[in-house]
Amino acid sequence: MNWAPVIERYENELTQNVIPFWREHCVDREFGGYFTMLDRDGSVYDTTKYMWMQWRVVYMFAELSRGRFGEGHPEYLQLAKDGFEFLYRHGRTEDGSYYFALNRKGVPAAAPHSIFSDCFAAMGAAALFAAAGEERYREEARSAMHSYIRRLDNPKGKWNKLLPGTPTRLNLGSYMILANLGSVMKECLGSDEFDAETDRAVRTVMRMFHHPELKVIFENVNPDGSFDLESCEGRFVNPGHGLESMWFVLQYAERIGDEALIRQAAGFIDELFRFGTDPRYGGIFYFMDALGRPHLELQHDMKLWWPHNEAAIASLYAFKLTGEERFLNHFRTVDEWMWSHFPDPEYGEWFGYLDRRGEANNLLKGGKWKGFFHLPRCLVKCADLMRAISR
Amino acid sequence: MNWAPVIERYENELTQNVIPFWREHCVDREFGGYFTMLDRDGSVYDTTKYMWMQWRVVYMFAELSRGRFGEGHPEYLQLAKDGFEFLYRHGRTEDGSYYFALNRKGVPAAAPHSIFSDCFAAMGAAALFAAAGEERYREEARSAMHSYIRRLDNPKGKWNKLLPGTPTRLNLGSYMILANLGSVMKECLGSDEFDAETDRAVRTVMRMFHHPELKVIFENVNPDGSFDLESCEGRFVNPGHGLESMWFVLQYAERIGDEALIRQAAGFIDELFRFGTDPRYGGIFYFMDALGRPHLELQHDMKLWWPHNEAAIASLYAFKLTGEERFLNHFRTVDEWMWSHFPDPEYGEWFGYLDRRGEANNLLKGGKWKGFFHLPRCLVKCADLMRAISR
């Protein structure tokens, strides 16, 4: 396969389309932090500052400032630093966790009920340390990591609404993110501090969440590793989440040189592509039920940008590490589908939310859950992987 | 217009399709309470007992046992009484509010974080009192009503995640439901106890939630009655909710004989039909943004059964009270659209969730938010209204 034009397509999209869109529209020069609720044309339709989205912008500009993508590295670094100052000043609670949202001026607007706020703070601060080398960024990354790990046993804390009548579950998200966080910390901070946690998270994901007969990764399992096929929660499958977690595992397995783990994760990626692909209109479903029973979320059959971004990374990663043709085919399929459906030819960037048929039903470029993260990360990682493959 | 065949269509759907489906599938004869998570064919796909759905079944069977619909009134009454016993024994908290969910056996599964659990408990118990005359049902209805009213100032209590950076809003739901609750209490308990609250709720809805220039009812307004057009929450419009609240107001206005209120509510109904109808595929949108900016809920453009049910009632009610042709036309439009899209010809009952084009994307008959309530209430109320109109 001739990779050069594909690499060029991914890099150009990043440098000539996605970065310029966010650089132009997302910076709040009056109050600090970022606007992430951006309409199709980049105009701001809400000024709430959601912590996941804010820290992801810090992370992405810091990462880009370290890289080789176009001009403006000092500018990216400054954008990341400015965001950090706003979030460090306003976003932190007394115990070092992070509020879920601030208003435009930085007044806390939603309680610190999500440990993923801490997760993305850790990623953002770590990337900033790697880019700028200032000790306070490393300290904040370590502090946020410790907050994340401390909260893992009871992620929602006092905002947990569940009572004893709801079974306790292990949730894929908490573990798969830790597998990636560990890699980010290793790479950005260069320390062994989180190696044991990372290994434990990776092993937990691989040992407990994969259903061997149904051949798919579950979102929620019983603490003893059994599966609950009687409830909606127990049968919940999120193929994009599974694919994302599997490239986190491949990343880890590659680093430690674990061939068996590579083979296992690659196998799960193949299964997830088979399970999650819509046979009627193509693309990857958002949410599914492991047994095909009704899904309670109305948007279950929609096609979102990020599962496709993660699927592209996962398939390329598996192809790079195994050389097996089936992963190249998966990449070709998802590459074709996402590039022909998500990019907005008129105003740039990508649509995030398509109906099952592939038609955009919401034209926003940024929202409560879509920001400057999955798409640029996909473009960077895929370009890197393709370059490695073509060597 | 010849109403007889339309009345017959609504009554037959109730007695020969909807009631039999629920009577056959929803009763948990082993543990008590009801199954409401019913797949297309009526099979149970989750046994969680959500309080809104449970009490709505009590309400509906109690109401039907009072009526003239087919045989089996004593059976309906017994089904409602049995549900009451289960919910009274397991669903109540110490302070008289209701848990959000129980597991199948009745163990509390989700905290009492929704005041609408109390609302539907009040409706269910009141209807049961009207049907059976036992004092304990009246006491429970009054207790749940007082719990609802007591919680109105801080509906989410300690589960509220919002902090001072989020503006305080008045929410349409709390007031519009109170307008209906007041009517149900008046009719079922025959007392004046809640008249003042009812009147205050109706006046609040009419005075504060309608935007005179945009000509639509908002979901959230500022406490001073102004509108926030800068945020997603401030611009949130739910046309079906608005239509439902307007027939609650018409019901109240008819009872007290307030002609001006009738004209005002009817005018708002006309506006909501214009604002909420999809010009491309017909039907009524689920969620909208008052200014056409992006909506954060991915399912915003879907077509749900209940807004259409409420729209049918609202248009008939307005036609009955004003005699204006425009409301007959609205009824004809929504009647045609909902009957040609929602009924399931194969397994009975109606689909709840269609995509924008009108194709079912989820085949469940009952779920966390769909139960034995909007559809049978629509069939009963519309048949009643048409009979009154045709006289």
PDB file of N, CA, C and O in Angstrom, chain B residues 71-107:
ATOM      1  N   GLU B  71     -64.733  -4.957  29.588  1.00  0.00           N
ATOM      2  CA  GLU B  71     -64.988  -5.770  30.771  1.00  0.00           C
ATOM      3  C   GLU B  71     -63.809  -5.653  31.720  1.00  0.00           C
ATOM      4  O   GLU B  71     -62.826  -5.000  31.443  1.00  0.00           O
ATOM      5  N   GLY B  72     -63.924  -6.304  32.824  1.00  0.00           N
ATOM      6  CA  GLY B  72     -62.766  -6.501  33.681  1.00  0.00           C
ATOM      7  C   GLY B  72     -62.463  -5.373  34.624  1.00  0.00           C
ATOM      8  O   GLY B  72     -61.344  -5.239  35.084  1.00  0.00           O
ATOM      9  N   HIS B  73     -63.434  -4.525  34.958  1.00  0.00           N
ATOM     10  CA  HIS B  73     -63.152  -3.452  35.912  1.00  0.00           C
ATOM     11  C   HIS B  73     -62.643  -3.968  37.247  1.00  0.00           C
ATOM     12  O   HIS B  73     -61.684  -3.423  37.777  1.00  0.00           O
ATOM     13  N   PRO B  74     -63.258  -4.987  37.819  1.00  0.00           N
ATOM     14  CA  PRO B  74     -62.735  -5.467  39.110  1.00  0.00           C
ATOM     15  C   PRO B  74     -61.300  -5.944  38.984  1.00  0.00           C
ATOM     16  O   PRO B  74     -60.494  -5.759  39.885  1.00  0.00           O
ATOM     17  N   GLU B  75     -60.975  -6.535  37.848  1.00  0.00           N
ATOM     18  CA  GLU B  75     -59.606  -6.991  37.659  1.00  0.00           C
ATOM     19  C   GLU B  75     -58.643  -5.815  37.625  1.00  0.00           C
ATOM     20  O   GLU B  75     -57.578  -5.860  38.243  1.00  0.00           O
ATOM     21  N   TYR B  76     -59.004  -4.748  36.903  1.00  0.00           N
ATOM     22  CA  TYR B  76     -58.119  -3.575  36.851  1.00  0.00           C
ATOM     23  C   TYR B  76     -57.914  -3.017  38.258  1.00  0.00           C
ATOM     24  O   TYR B  76     -56.809  -2.646  38.644  1.00  0.00           O
ATOM     25  N   LEU B  77     -58.998  -2.949  39.002  1.00  0.00           N
ATOM     26  CA  LEU B  77     -58.880  -2.398  40.357  1.00  0.00           C
ATOM     27  C   LEU B  77     -57.940  -3.247  41.201  1.00  0.00           C
ATOM     28  O   LEU B  77     -57.103  -2.725  41.943  1.00  0.00           O
ATOM     29  N   GLN B  78     -58.066  -4.567  41.067  1.00  0.00           N
ATOM     30  CA  GLN B  78     -57.192  -5.443  41.849  1.00  0.00           C
ATOM     31  C   GLN B  78     -55.726  -5.275  41.445  1.00  0.00           C
ATOM     32  O   GLN B  78     -54.830  -5.260  42.300  1.00  0.00           O
ATOM     33  N   LEU B  79     -55.487  -5.104  40.133  1.00  0.00           N
ATOM     34  CA  LEU B  79     -54.104  -4.894  39.657  1.00  0.00           C
ATOM     35  C   LEU B  79     -53.518  -3.619  40.247  1.00  0.00           C
ATOM     36  O   LEU B  79     -52.358  -3.575  40.646  1.00  0.00           O
ATOM     37  N   ALA B  80     -54.344  -2.578  40.314  1.00  0.00           N
ATOM     38  CA  ALA B  80     -53.877  -1.308  40.884  1.00  0.00           C
ATOM     39  C   ALA B  80     -53.617  -1.452  42.374  1.00  0.00           C
ATOM     40  O   ALA B  80     -52.603  -0.975  42.900  1.00  0.00           O
ATOM     41  N   LYS B  81     -54.526  -2.148  43.076  1.00  0.00           N
ATOM     42  CA  LYS B  81     -54.356  -2.334  44.526  1.00  0.00           C
ATOM     43  C   LYS B  81     -53.102  -3.148  44.839  1.00  0.00           C
ATOM     44  O   LYS B  81     -52.358  -2.836  45.773  1.00  0.00           O
ATOM     45  N   ASP B  82     -52.879  -4.192  44.069  1.00  0.00           N
ATOM     46  CA  ASP B  82     -51.702  -5.022  44.311  1.00  0.00           C
ATOM     47  C   ASP B  82     -50.415  -4.204  44.141  1.00  0.00           C
ATOM     48  O   ASP B  82     -49.467  -4.337  44.917  1.00  0.00           O
ATOM     49  N   GLY B  83     -50.397  -3.373  43.093  1.00  0.00           N
ATOM     50  CA  GLY B  83     -49.218  -2.536  42.878  1.00  0.00           C
ATOM     51  C   GLY B  83     -49.023  -1.564  44.033  1.00  0.00           C
ATOM     52  O   GLY B  83     -47.903  -1.366  44.510  1.00  0.00           O
ATOM     53  N   PHE B  84     -50.121  -0.986  44.484  1.00  0.00           N
ATOM     54  CA  PHE B  84     -50.040  -0.054  45.616  1.00  0.00           C
ATOM     55  C   PHE B  84     -49.390  -0.729  46.827  1.00  0.00           C
ATOM     56  O   PHE B  84     -48.513  -0.143  47.468  1.00  0.00           O
ATOM     57  N   GLU B  85     -49.804  -1.934  47.142  1.00  0.00           N
ATOM     58  CA  GLU B  85     -49.254  -2.613  48.329  1.00  0.00           C
ATOM     59  C   GLU B  85     -47.735  -2.769  48.221  1.00  0.00           C
ATOM     60  O   GLU B  85     -46.997  -2.514  49.168  1.00  0.00           O
ATOM     61  N   PHE B  86     -47.292  -3.178  47.043  1.00  0.00           N
ATOM     62  CA  PHE B  86     -45.854  -3.375  46.834  1.00  0.00           C
ATOM     63  C   PHE B  86     -45.106  -2.053  46.985  1.00  0.00           C
ATOM     64  O   PHE B  86     -44.065  -1.984  47.655  1.00  0.00           O
ATOM     65  N   LEU B  87     -45.646  -0.998  46.390  1.00  0.00           N
ATOM     66  CA  LEU B  87     -44.944   0.295  46.379  1.00  0.00           C
ATOM     67  C   LEU B  87     -45.017   0.967  47.742  1.00  0.00           C
ATOM     68  O   LEU B  87     -44.069   1.626  48.171  1.00  0.00           O
ATOM     69  N   TYR B  88     -46.150   0.788  48.422  1.00  0.00           N
ATOM     70  CA  TYR B  88     -46.275   1.372  49.759  1.00  0.00           C
ATOM     71  C   TYR B  88     -45.298   0.679  50.712  1.00  0.00           C
ATOM     72  O   TYR B  88     -44.662   1.314  51.540  1.00  0.00           O
ATOM     73  N   ARG B  89     -45.157  -0.617  50.578  1.00  0.00           N
ATOM     74  CA  ARG B  89     -44.286  -1.378  51.471  1.00  0.00           C
ATOM     75  C   ARG B  89     -42.803  -1.102  51.186  1.00  0.00           C
ATOM     76  O   ARG B  89     -42.003  -0.955  52.096  1.00  0.00           O
ATOM     77  N   HIS B  90     -42.430  -1.024  49.905  1.00  0.00           N
ATOM     78  CA  HIS B  90     -41.007  -0.973  49.555  1.00  0.00           C
ATOM     79  C   HIS B  90     -40.532   0.381  49.041  1.00  0.00           C
ATOM     80  O   HIS B  90     -39.335   0.660  49.077  1.00  0.00           O
ATOM     81  N   GLY B  91     -41.442   1.175  48.488  1.00  0.00           N
ATOM     82  CA  GLY B  91     -41.000   2.356  47.740  1.00  0.00           C
ATOM     83  C   GLY B  91     -40.804   3.613  48.552  1.00  0.00           C
ATOM     84  O   GLY B  91     -40.116   4.534  48.130  1.00  0.00           O
ATOM     85  N   ARG B  92     -41.417   3.644  49.723  1.00  0.00           N
ATOM     86  CA  ARG B  92     -41.437   4.852  50.546  1.00  0.00           C
ATOM     87  C   ARG B  92     -40.162   5.008  51.356  1.00  0.00           C
ATOM     88  O   ARG B  92     -39.670   4.054  51.940  1.00  0.00           O
ATOM     89  N   THR B  93     -39.662   6.239  51.452  1.00  0.00           N
ATOM     90  CA  THR B  93     -38.560   6.516  52.366  1.00  0.00           C
ATOM     91  C   THR B  93     -39.152   6.944  53.707  1.00  0.00           C
ATOM     92  O   THR B  93     -40.370   7.098  53.834  1.00  0.00           O
ATOM     93  N   GLU B  94     -38.279   7.175  54.666  1.00  0.00           N
ATOM     94  CA  GLU B  94     -38.757   7.539  56.001  1.00  0.00           C
ATOM     95  C   GLU B  94     -39.514   8.857  56.020  1.00  0.00           C
ATOM     96  O   GLU B  94     -40.430   9.045  56.823  1.00  0.00           O
ATOM     97  N   ASP B  95     -39.120   9.784  55.142  1.00  0.00           N
ATOM     98  CA  ASP B  95     -39.787  11.090  55.165  1.00  0.00           C
ATOM     99  C   ASP B  95     -40.967  11.170  54.202  1.00  0.00           C
ATOM    100  O   ASP B  95     -41.487  12.253  53.956  1.00  0.00           O
ATOM    101  N   GLY B  96     -41.392  10.026  53.657  1.00  0.00           N
ATOM    102  CA  GLY B  96     -42.600  10.021  52.831  1.00  0.00           C
ATOM    103  C   GLY B  96     -42.366  10.359  51.370  1.00  0.00           C
ATOM    104  O   GLY B  96     -43.313  10.443  50.595  1.00  0.00           O
ATOM    105  N   SER B  97     -41.110  10.577  50.974  1.00  0.00           N
ATOM    106  CA  SER B  97     -40.820  10.683  49.544  1.00  0.00           C
ATOM    107  C   SER B  97     -40.624   9.260  49.006  1.00  0.00           C
ATOM    108  O   SER B  97     -40.732   8.289  49.753  1.00  0.00           O
ATOM    109  N   TYR B  98     -40.353   9.146  47.727  1.00  0.00           N
ATOM    110  CA  TYR B  98     -40.232   7.814  47.113  1.00  0.00           C
ATOM    111  C   TYR B  98     -38.887   7.623  46.448  1.00  0.00           C
ATOM    112  O   TYR B  98     -38.360   8.532  45.802  1.00  0.00           O
ATOM    113  N   TYR B  99     -38.340   6.417  46.609  1.00  0.00           N
ATOM    114  CA  TYR B  99     -37.107   6.074  45.903  1.00  0.00           C
ATOM    115  C   TYR B  99     -37.314   6.237  44.401  1.00  0.00           C
ATOM    116  O   TYR B  99     -38.435   6.166  43.902  1.00  0.00           O
ATOM    117  N   PHE B 100     -36.227   6.410  43.686  1.00  0.00           N
ATOM    118  CA  PHE B 100     -36.337   6.518  42.236  1.00  0.00           C
ATOM    119  C   PHE B 100     -36.543   5.150  41.592  1.00  0.00           C
ATOM    120  O   PHE B 100     -37.217   5.024  40.576  1.00  0.00           O
ATOM    121  N   ALA B 101     -35.958   4.125  42.200  1.00  0.00           N
ATOM    122  CA  ALA B 101     -36.090   2.773  41.640  1.00  0.00           C
ATOM    123  C   ALA B 101     -35.905   1.728  42.734  1.00  0.00           C
ATOM    124  O   ALA B 101     -35.198   1.958  43.718  1.00  0.00           O
ATOM    125  N   LEU B 102     -36.550   0.580  42.526  1.00  0.00           N
ATOM    126  CA  LEU B 102     -36.349  -0.605  43.364  1.00  0.00           C
ATOM    127  C   LEU B 102     -35.834  -1.724  42.452  1.00  0.00           C
ATOM    128  O   LEU B 102     -36.046  -1.680  41.237  1.00  0.00           O
ATOM    129  N   ASN B 103     -35.212  -2.721  43.050  1.00  0.00           N
ATOM    130  CA  ASN B 103     -34.947  -3.886  42.215  1.00  0.00           C
ATOM    131  C   ASN B 103     -36.204  -4.772  42.200  1.00  0.00           C
ATOM    132  O   ASN B 103     -37.228  -4.425  42.788  1.00  0.00           O
ATOM    133  N   ARG B 104     -36.124  -5.879  41.509  1.00  0.00           N
ATOM    134  CA  ARG B 104     -37.336  -6.679  41.318  1.00  0.00           C
ATOM    135  C   ARG B 104     -38.003  -7.053  42.631  1.00  0.00           C
ATOM    136  O   ARG B 104     -39.226  -7.065  42.752  1.00  0.00           O
ATOM    137  N   LYS B 105     -37.177  -7.367  43.659  1.00  0.00           N
ATOM    138  CA  LYS B 105     -37.734  -7.825  44.931  1.00  0.00           C
ATOM    139  C   LYS B 105     -38.197  -6.691  45.825  1.00  0.00           C
ATOM    140  O   LYS B 105     -38.750  -6.942  46.910  1.00  0.00           O
ATOM    141  N   GLY B 106     -37.910  -5.453  45.416  1.00  0.00           N
ATOM    142  CA  GLY B 106     -38.355  -4.325  46.223  1.00  0.00           C
ATOM    143  C   GLY B 106     -37.257  -3.665  47.027  1.00  0.00           C
ATOM    144  O   GLY B 106     -37.525  -2.733  47.789  1.00  0.00           O
ATOM    145  N   VAL B 107     -36.021  -4.110  46.864  1.00  0.00           N
ATOM    146  CA  VAL B 107     -34.915  -3.455  47.575  1.00  0.00           C
ATOM    147  C   VAL B 107     -34.607  -2.132  46.881  1.00  0.00           C
ATOM    148  O   VAL B 107     -34.456  -2.106  45.652  1.00  0.00           O
TER     149      VAL B 107
END
